[in-house]
GROMACS .gro file of C-alpha atoms in nm:
model
  284
    1MET     CA    1  -0.293  11.382   9.739
    2SER     CA    2  -0.050  11.668   9.717
    3ILE     CA    3   0.304  11.700   9.590
    4VAL     CA    4   0.487  11.885   9.865
    5VAL     CA    5   0.817  12.068   9.809
    6THR     CA    6   1.015  12.199  10.105
    7GLY     CA    7   1.251  12.492  10.060
    8ALA     CA    8   1.029  12.590   9.770
    9THR     CA    9   1.160  12.942   9.722
   10GLY     CA   10   1.526  12.838   9.722
   11HIS     CA   11   1.729  12.809   9.402
   12LEU     CA   12   1.648  12.441   9.345
   13GLY     CA   13   1.301  12.443   9.500
   14ARG     CA   14   1.174  12.718   9.274
   15HIS     CA   15   1.288  12.522   8.967
   16VAL     CA   16   1.106  12.214   9.099
   17VAL     CA   17   0.778  12.398   9.163
   18GLU     CA   18   0.784  12.574   8.826
   19GLN     CA   19   0.848  12.246   8.645
   20LEU     CA   20   0.577  12.069   8.845
   21LEU     CA   21   0.328  12.331   8.726
   22GLU     CA   22   0.400  12.219   8.370
   23LYS     CA   23   0.285  11.866   8.458
   24VAL     CA   24   0.015  11.883   8.725
   25PRO     CA   25  -0.260  12.129   8.827
   26ALA     CA   26  -0.138  12.401   9.064
   27GLU     CA   27  -0.380  12.297   9.338
   28GLN     CA   28  -0.196  11.964   9.363
   29VAL     CA   29   0.130  12.139   9.455
   30THR     CA   30   0.219  12.256   9.806
   31ALA     CA   31   0.517  12.488   9.847
   32VAL     CA   32   0.665  12.482  10.197
   33VAL     CA   33   0.836  12.813  10.274
   34ARG     CA   34   0.962  13.012  10.570
   35THR     CA   35   0.880  13.351  10.417
   36PRO     CA   36   0.541  13.352  10.241
   37GLU     CA   37   0.612  13.687  10.074
   38LYS     CA   38   0.880  13.517   9.864
   39ALA     CA   39   0.617  13.276   9.734
   40ALA     CA   40   0.355  13.537   9.641
   41ASP     CA   41   0.399  13.467   9.270
   42LEU     CA   42   0.345  13.094   9.328
   43ALA     CA   43   0.033  13.161   9.533
   44GLU     CA   44  -0.102  13.371   9.245
   45LYS     CA   45  -0.062  13.067   9.020
   46GLY     CA   46  -0.276  12.860   9.256
   47VAL     CA   47  -0.003  12.677   9.445
   48ARG     CA   48  -0.088  12.603   9.808
   49ILE     CA   49   0.158  12.783  10.035
   50ALA     CA   50   0.246  12.627  10.371
   51VAL     CA   51   0.463  12.820  10.616
   52ALA     CA   52   0.699  12.594  10.812
   53ASP     CA   53   1.055  12.593  10.938
   54TYR     CA   54   1.293  12.301  10.986
   55ASN     CA   55   1.390  12.463  11.319
   56SER     CA   56   1.033  12.458  11.452
   57PRO     CA   57   0.897  12.101  11.445
   58GLU     CA   58   0.547  12.210  11.546
   59THR     CA   59   0.511  12.403  11.220
   60PHE     CA   60   0.500  12.071  11.036
   61ASP     CA   61   0.210  11.938  11.246
   62GLY     CA   62  -0.074  11.851  11.010
   63LEU     CA   63   0.109  11.988  10.708
   64LEU     CA   64   0.144  11.649  10.536
   65ALA     CA   65  -0.134  11.404  10.455
   66VAL     CA   66  -0.179  11.037  10.368
   67GLY     CA   67  -0.065  10.965  10.014
   68ASP     CA   68   0.138  11.284   9.968
   69LYS     CA   69   0.461  11.276   9.774
   70VAL     CA   70   0.720  11.495   9.941
   71LEU     CA   71   1.050  11.641   9.825
   72LEU     CA   72   1.278  11.721  10.118
   73ILE     CA   73   1.535  11.967   9.986
   74SER     CA   74   1.835  11.964  10.215
   75GLY     CA   75   1.874  12.273  10.431
   76ASN     CA   76   2.158  12.519  10.387
   77GLU     CA   77   2.206  12.620  10.751
   78PHE     CA   78   2.527  12.429  10.806
   79ASP     CA   79   2.560  12.560  11.162
   80LYS     CA   80   2.219  12.441  11.284
   81GLY     CA   81   2.254  12.064  11.264
   82ARG     CA   82   2.102  11.974  10.930
   83PRO     CA   83   2.031  11.606  11.011
   84GLY     CA   84   1.815  11.721  11.303
   85GLN     CA   85   1.636  11.968  11.079
   86HIS     CA   86   1.572  11.700  10.820
   87GLN     CA   87   1.452  11.459  11.092
   88VAL     CA   88   1.162  11.700  11.156
   89VAL     CA   89   1.033  11.639  10.802
   90ILE     CA   90   1.101  11.266  10.817
   91ASP     CA   91   0.901  11.238  11.140
   92ALA     CA   92   0.615  11.440  10.992
   93ALA     CA   93   0.616  11.221  10.680
   94LYS     CA   94   0.605  10.904  10.886
   95ALA     CA   95   0.323  11.034  11.107
   96ALA     CA   96   0.119  11.130  10.800
   97ASN     CA   97   0.185  10.800  10.619
   98VAL     CA   98   0.299  10.972  10.300
   99ALA     CA   99   0.339  10.774   9.979
  100LEU     CA  100   0.696  10.889   9.911
  101LEU     CA  101   0.968  11.105  10.063
  102ALA     CA  102   1.241  11.203   9.817
  103TYR     CA  103   1.558  11.362   9.955
  104THR     CA  104   1.822  11.568   9.776
  105SER     CA  105   2.144  11.408   9.893
  106ALA     CA  106   2.505  11.398   9.770
  107PRO     CA  107   2.685  11.144   9.550
  108GLY     CA  108   2.759  10.815   9.725
  109THR     CA  109   3.125  10.847   9.630
  110LEU     CA  110   3.168  11.182   9.809
  111THR     CA  111   3.375  11.152  10.129
  112ALA     CA  112   3.416  11.526  10.195
  113ALA     CA  113   3.274  11.660  10.522
  114LEU     CA  114   2.989  11.814  10.322
  115ALA     CA  115   2.851  11.462  10.274
  116ASP     CA  116   2.831  11.378  10.645
  117ASP     CA  117   2.495  11.549  10.699
  118HIS     CA  118   2.357  11.379  10.390
  119ARG     CA  119   2.468  11.032  10.503
  120ALA     CA  120   2.313  11.089  10.846
  121THR     CA  121   1.986  11.200  10.684
  122GLU     CA  122   1.984  10.900  10.451
  123GLU     CA  123   2.028  10.667  10.748
  124ALA     CA  124   1.742  10.835  10.933
  125LEU     CA  125   1.518  10.815  10.629
  126LEU     CA  126   1.587  10.445  10.575
  127ALA     CA  127   1.533  10.375  10.945
  128SER     CA  128   1.196  10.552  10.937
  129GLY     CA  129   1.032  10.296  10.712
  130VAL     CA  130   0.885  10.573  10.494
  131PRO     CA  131   0.899  10.489  10.120
  132TYR     CA  132   1.197  10.691   9.997
  133THR     CA  133   1.389  10.803   9.693
  134LEU     CA  134   1.746  10.921   9.734
  135LEU     CA  135   1.830  11.186   9.476
  136ARG     CA  136   2.206  11.201   9.514
  137ASN     CA  137   2.267  11.527   9.333
  138GLY     CA  138   2.612  11.594   9.196
  139TRP     CA  139   2.765  11.939   9.177
  140TYR     CA  140   2.577  12.220   9.003
  141ASN     CA  141   2.705  12.418   8.704
  142GLU     CA  142   2.586  12.727   8.888
  143ASN     CA  143   2.832  12.663   9.172
  144TYR     CA  144   3.086  12.805   8.928
  145THR     CA  145   2.893  13.012   8.675
  146GLU     CA  146   2.730  13.227   8.944
  147ASN     CA  147   3.070  13.338   9.075
  148LEU     CA  148   3.236  13.471   8.762
  149ALA     CA  149   3.309  13.829   8.875
  150PRO     CA  150   3.640  13.758   9.054
  151VAL     CA  151   3.743  13.512   8.783
  152LEU     CA  152   3.697  13.774   8.513
  153GLU     CA  153   3.853  14.047   8.726
  154TYR     CA  154   4.172  13.855   8.796
  155GLY     CA  155   4.182  13.641   8.480
  156ALA     CA  156   4.211  13.324   8.683
  157VAL     CA  157   4.008  13.026   8.793
  158VAL     CA  158   4.139  12.940   9.140
  159GLN     CA  159   4.052  12.599   9.281
  160ALA     CA  160   4.217  12.327   9.489
  161ALA     CA  161   4.110  12.040   9.265
  162GLY     CA  162   4.436  11.971   9.080
  163ASP     CA  163   4.368  11.781   8.759
  164GLY     CA  164   4.050  11.629   8.898
  165ARG     CA  165   3.744  11.597   8.676
  166LEU     CA  166   3.378  11.617   8.763
  167THR     CA  167   3.037  11.582   8.602
  168THR     CA  168   2.808  11.876   8.669
  169ALA     CA  169   2.462  11.973   8.549
  170ALA     CA  170   2.233  12.273   8.577
  171ARG     CA  171   1.996  12.316   8.870
  172ALA     CA  172   1.708  12.286   8.625
  173ASP     CA  173   1.834  11.937   8.532
  174TYR     CA  174   1.836  11.815   8.891
  175ALA     CA  175   1.492  11.974   8.938
  176ALA     CA  176   1.365  11.783   8.635
  177ALA     CA  177   1.487  11.457   8.787
  178ALA     CA  178   1.300  11.535   9.109
  179VAL     CA  179   0.986  11.618   8.912
  180ALA     CA  180   1.014  11.290   8.721
  181VAL     CA  181   1.023  11.103   9.054
  182LEU     CA  182   0.740  11.304   9.212
  183THR     CA  183   0.508  11.265   8.913
  184GLY     CA  184   0.610  10.916   8.803
  185GLU     CA  185   0.571  10.563   8.934
  186GLY     CA  186   0.806  10.294   9.055
  187HIS     CA  187   1.061  10.516   9.230
  188GLU     CA  188   0.994  10.388   9.583
  189ASN     CA  189   1.306  10.280   9.774
  190GLN     CA  190   1.537  10.371   9.486
  191THR     CA  191   1.870  10.553   9.492
  192TYR     CA  192   1.975  10.763   9.194
  193GLU     CA  193   2.331  10.888   9.144
  194LEU     CA  194   2.285  11.211   8.951
  195GLY     CA  195   2.544  11.403   8.752
  196GLY     CA  196   2.613  11.553   8.413
  197ASP     CA  197   2.702  11.362   8.098
  198GLU     CA  198   3.040  11.513   8.011
  199PRO     CA  199   3.334  11.510   8.255
  200TRP     CA  200   3.544  11.825   8.271
  201GLY     CA  201   3.832  11.972   8.466
  202PHE     CA  202   3.919  12.327   8.565
  203ALA     CA  203   4.186  12.372   8.300
  204GLU     CA  204   3.916  12.302   8.039
  205TYR     CA  205   3.677  12.530   8.224
  206ALA     CA  206   3.928  12.815   8.212
  207ALA     CA  207   3.990  12.750   7.843
  208GLU     CA  208   3.616  12.755   7.768
  209LEU     CA  209   3.578  13.077   7.963
  210SER     CA  210   3.866  13.226   7.764
  211ARG     CA  211   3.699  13.121   7.440
  212GLN     CA  212   3.363  13.271   7.534
  213THR     CA  213   3.497  13.600   7.673
  214GLY     CA  214   3.795  13.658   7.444
  215LYS     CA  215   4.004  13.717   7.757
  216GLU     CA  216   4.294  13.506   7.874
  217ILE     CA  217   4.173  13.309   8.176
  218VAL     CA  218   4.417  13.067   8.340
  219TYR     CA  219   4.364  12.790   8.594
  220ASN     CA  220   4.559  12.835   8.916
  221ALA     CA  221   4.560  12.512   9.113
  222VAL     CA  222   4.630  12.587   9.480
  223SER     CA  223   4.650  12.377   9.796
  224VAL     CA  224   4.341  12.302  10.002
  225GLU     CA  225   4.485  12.516  10.282
  226ALA     CA  226   4.544  12.813  10.051
  227PHE     CA  227   4.196  12.779   9.901
  228THR     CA  228   4.041  12.770  10.248
  229GLU     CA  229   4.217  13.098  10.329
  230ILE     CA  230   4.104  13.254  10.000
  231LEU     CA  231   3.740  13.162  10.064
  232ALA     CA  232   3.756  13.285  10.422
  233GLY     CA  233   3.915  13.607  10.297
  234ALA     CA  234   3.622  13.649  10.062
  235GLY     CA  235   3.389  13.654  10.360
  236LEU     CA  236   3.279  13.293  10.400
  237PRO     CA  237   3.258  13.163  10.758
  238ALA     CA  238   3.566  12.950  10.836
  239PRO     CA  239   3.375  12.619  10.868
  240VAL     CA  240   3.201  12.675  10.533
  241ALA     CA  241   3.530  12.772  10.366
  242ALA     CA  242   3.691  12.454  10.496
  243MET     CA  243   3.394  12.246  10.380
  244LEU     CA  244   3.403  12.386  10.025
  245ALA     CA  245   3.780  12.344  10.003
  246GLY     CA  246   3.728  11.986  10.116
  247VAL     CA  247   3.497  11.932   9.821
  248ASP     CA  248   3.782  12.038   9.590
  249ALA     CA  249   4.003  11.773   9.749
  250SER     CA  250   3.729  11.522   9.669
  251ILE     CA  251   3.710  11.648   9.311
  252GLU     CA  252   4.083  11.586   9.273
  253LYS     CA  253   4.020  11.226   9.386
  254GLY     CA  254   3.737  11.185   9.132
  255GLU     CA  255   3.460  11.167   9.392
  256LEU     CA  256   3.229  11.402   9.199
  257LEU     CA  257   3.269  11.209   8.876
  258VAL     CA  258   2.922  11.053   8.844
  259THR     CA  259   2.896  10.814   8.549
  260SER     CA  260   2.567  10.633   8.620
  261GLY     CA  261   2.366  10.812   8.350
  262ASP     CA  262   2.075  10.827   8.597
  263LEU     CA  263   2.015  11.201   8.548
  264SER     CA  264   1.960  11.197   8.173
  265ARG     CA  265   1.762  10.872   8.203
  266LEU     CA  266   1.523  11.025   8.458
  267THR     CA  267   1.479  11.350   8.268
  268GLY     CA  268   1.471  11.195   7.922
  269ARG     CA  269   1.719  11.449   7.785
  270PRO     CA  270   2.091  11.528   7.799
  271ALA     CA  271   2.218  11.726   8.096
  272THR     CA  272   2.310  12.091   8.040
  273PRO     CA  273   2.683  12.119   7.956
  274ILE     CA  274   2.894  12.358   8.163
  275ALA     CA  275   2.966  12.558   7.846
  276ASP     CA  276   2.594  12.630   7.801
  277SER     CA  277   2.556  12.750   8.161
  278LEU     CA  278   2.865  12.966   8.116
  279ALA     CA  279   2.717  13.125   7.805
  280ALA     CA  280   2.388  13.196   7.988
  281ALA     CA  281   2.572  13.348   8.285
  282LEU     CA  282   2.787  13.573   8.066
  283LYS     CA  283   2.476  13.702   7.888
  284GLY     CA  284   2.330  13.754   8.239
   0.00000   0.00000   0.00000
């Protein structure tokens, strides 16, 4: 039996693999990657490396085995039909009769277009009959703390979320929840709504950034249309800019306010506050 992680060299996948290595022997972990060179360090630790691509179904032939536990990390190629990409892994998991297929989805409350691919994948997974766990990940602290340069340059946090509040956590927290499911028992056919412990809004975020930097940082709330234009002007493809601005509209409506407590229950510890991730990013 192997624990198989797709997208293993991505931001989240790497956290998952590294945390798995703290709990199980390396030979029990399979990292599925498109570029094996990026996984050289994992191979050196004894992790099995499997080269496969969501866009090439044949690369998954024989990759999975009976009894495997699999983490399907959602793809990030928004222009390539993610549900179809994910279906490749679901089909392979069904054919192999795996013990569990966990999927990193989006909060059930999220109505933004970003959630459409996740809902379609969830439906396909449930229809497959494969034992599943839905890890409905909320928004990541890093979605904001990794993009501080323009904020610090202009002294402004610019978002289209109004006074909306959200509950975020660090990637490492969501990875820990996945590891708990992959190494634990009793998670079959369960859905977990995952988010941070402390709600916050962008005015508070700007104030915390001001406190930590000693600079005056303000929150400029703009319209969804204006934010879409700003993101596109920064080089994002128009569909992606519109999708991210749509998430802000959902934040304003409270759709990324996850209050289940599932994340800290699964990990056995509090989620990382946004202030802590900010501090780490500023030390960078």
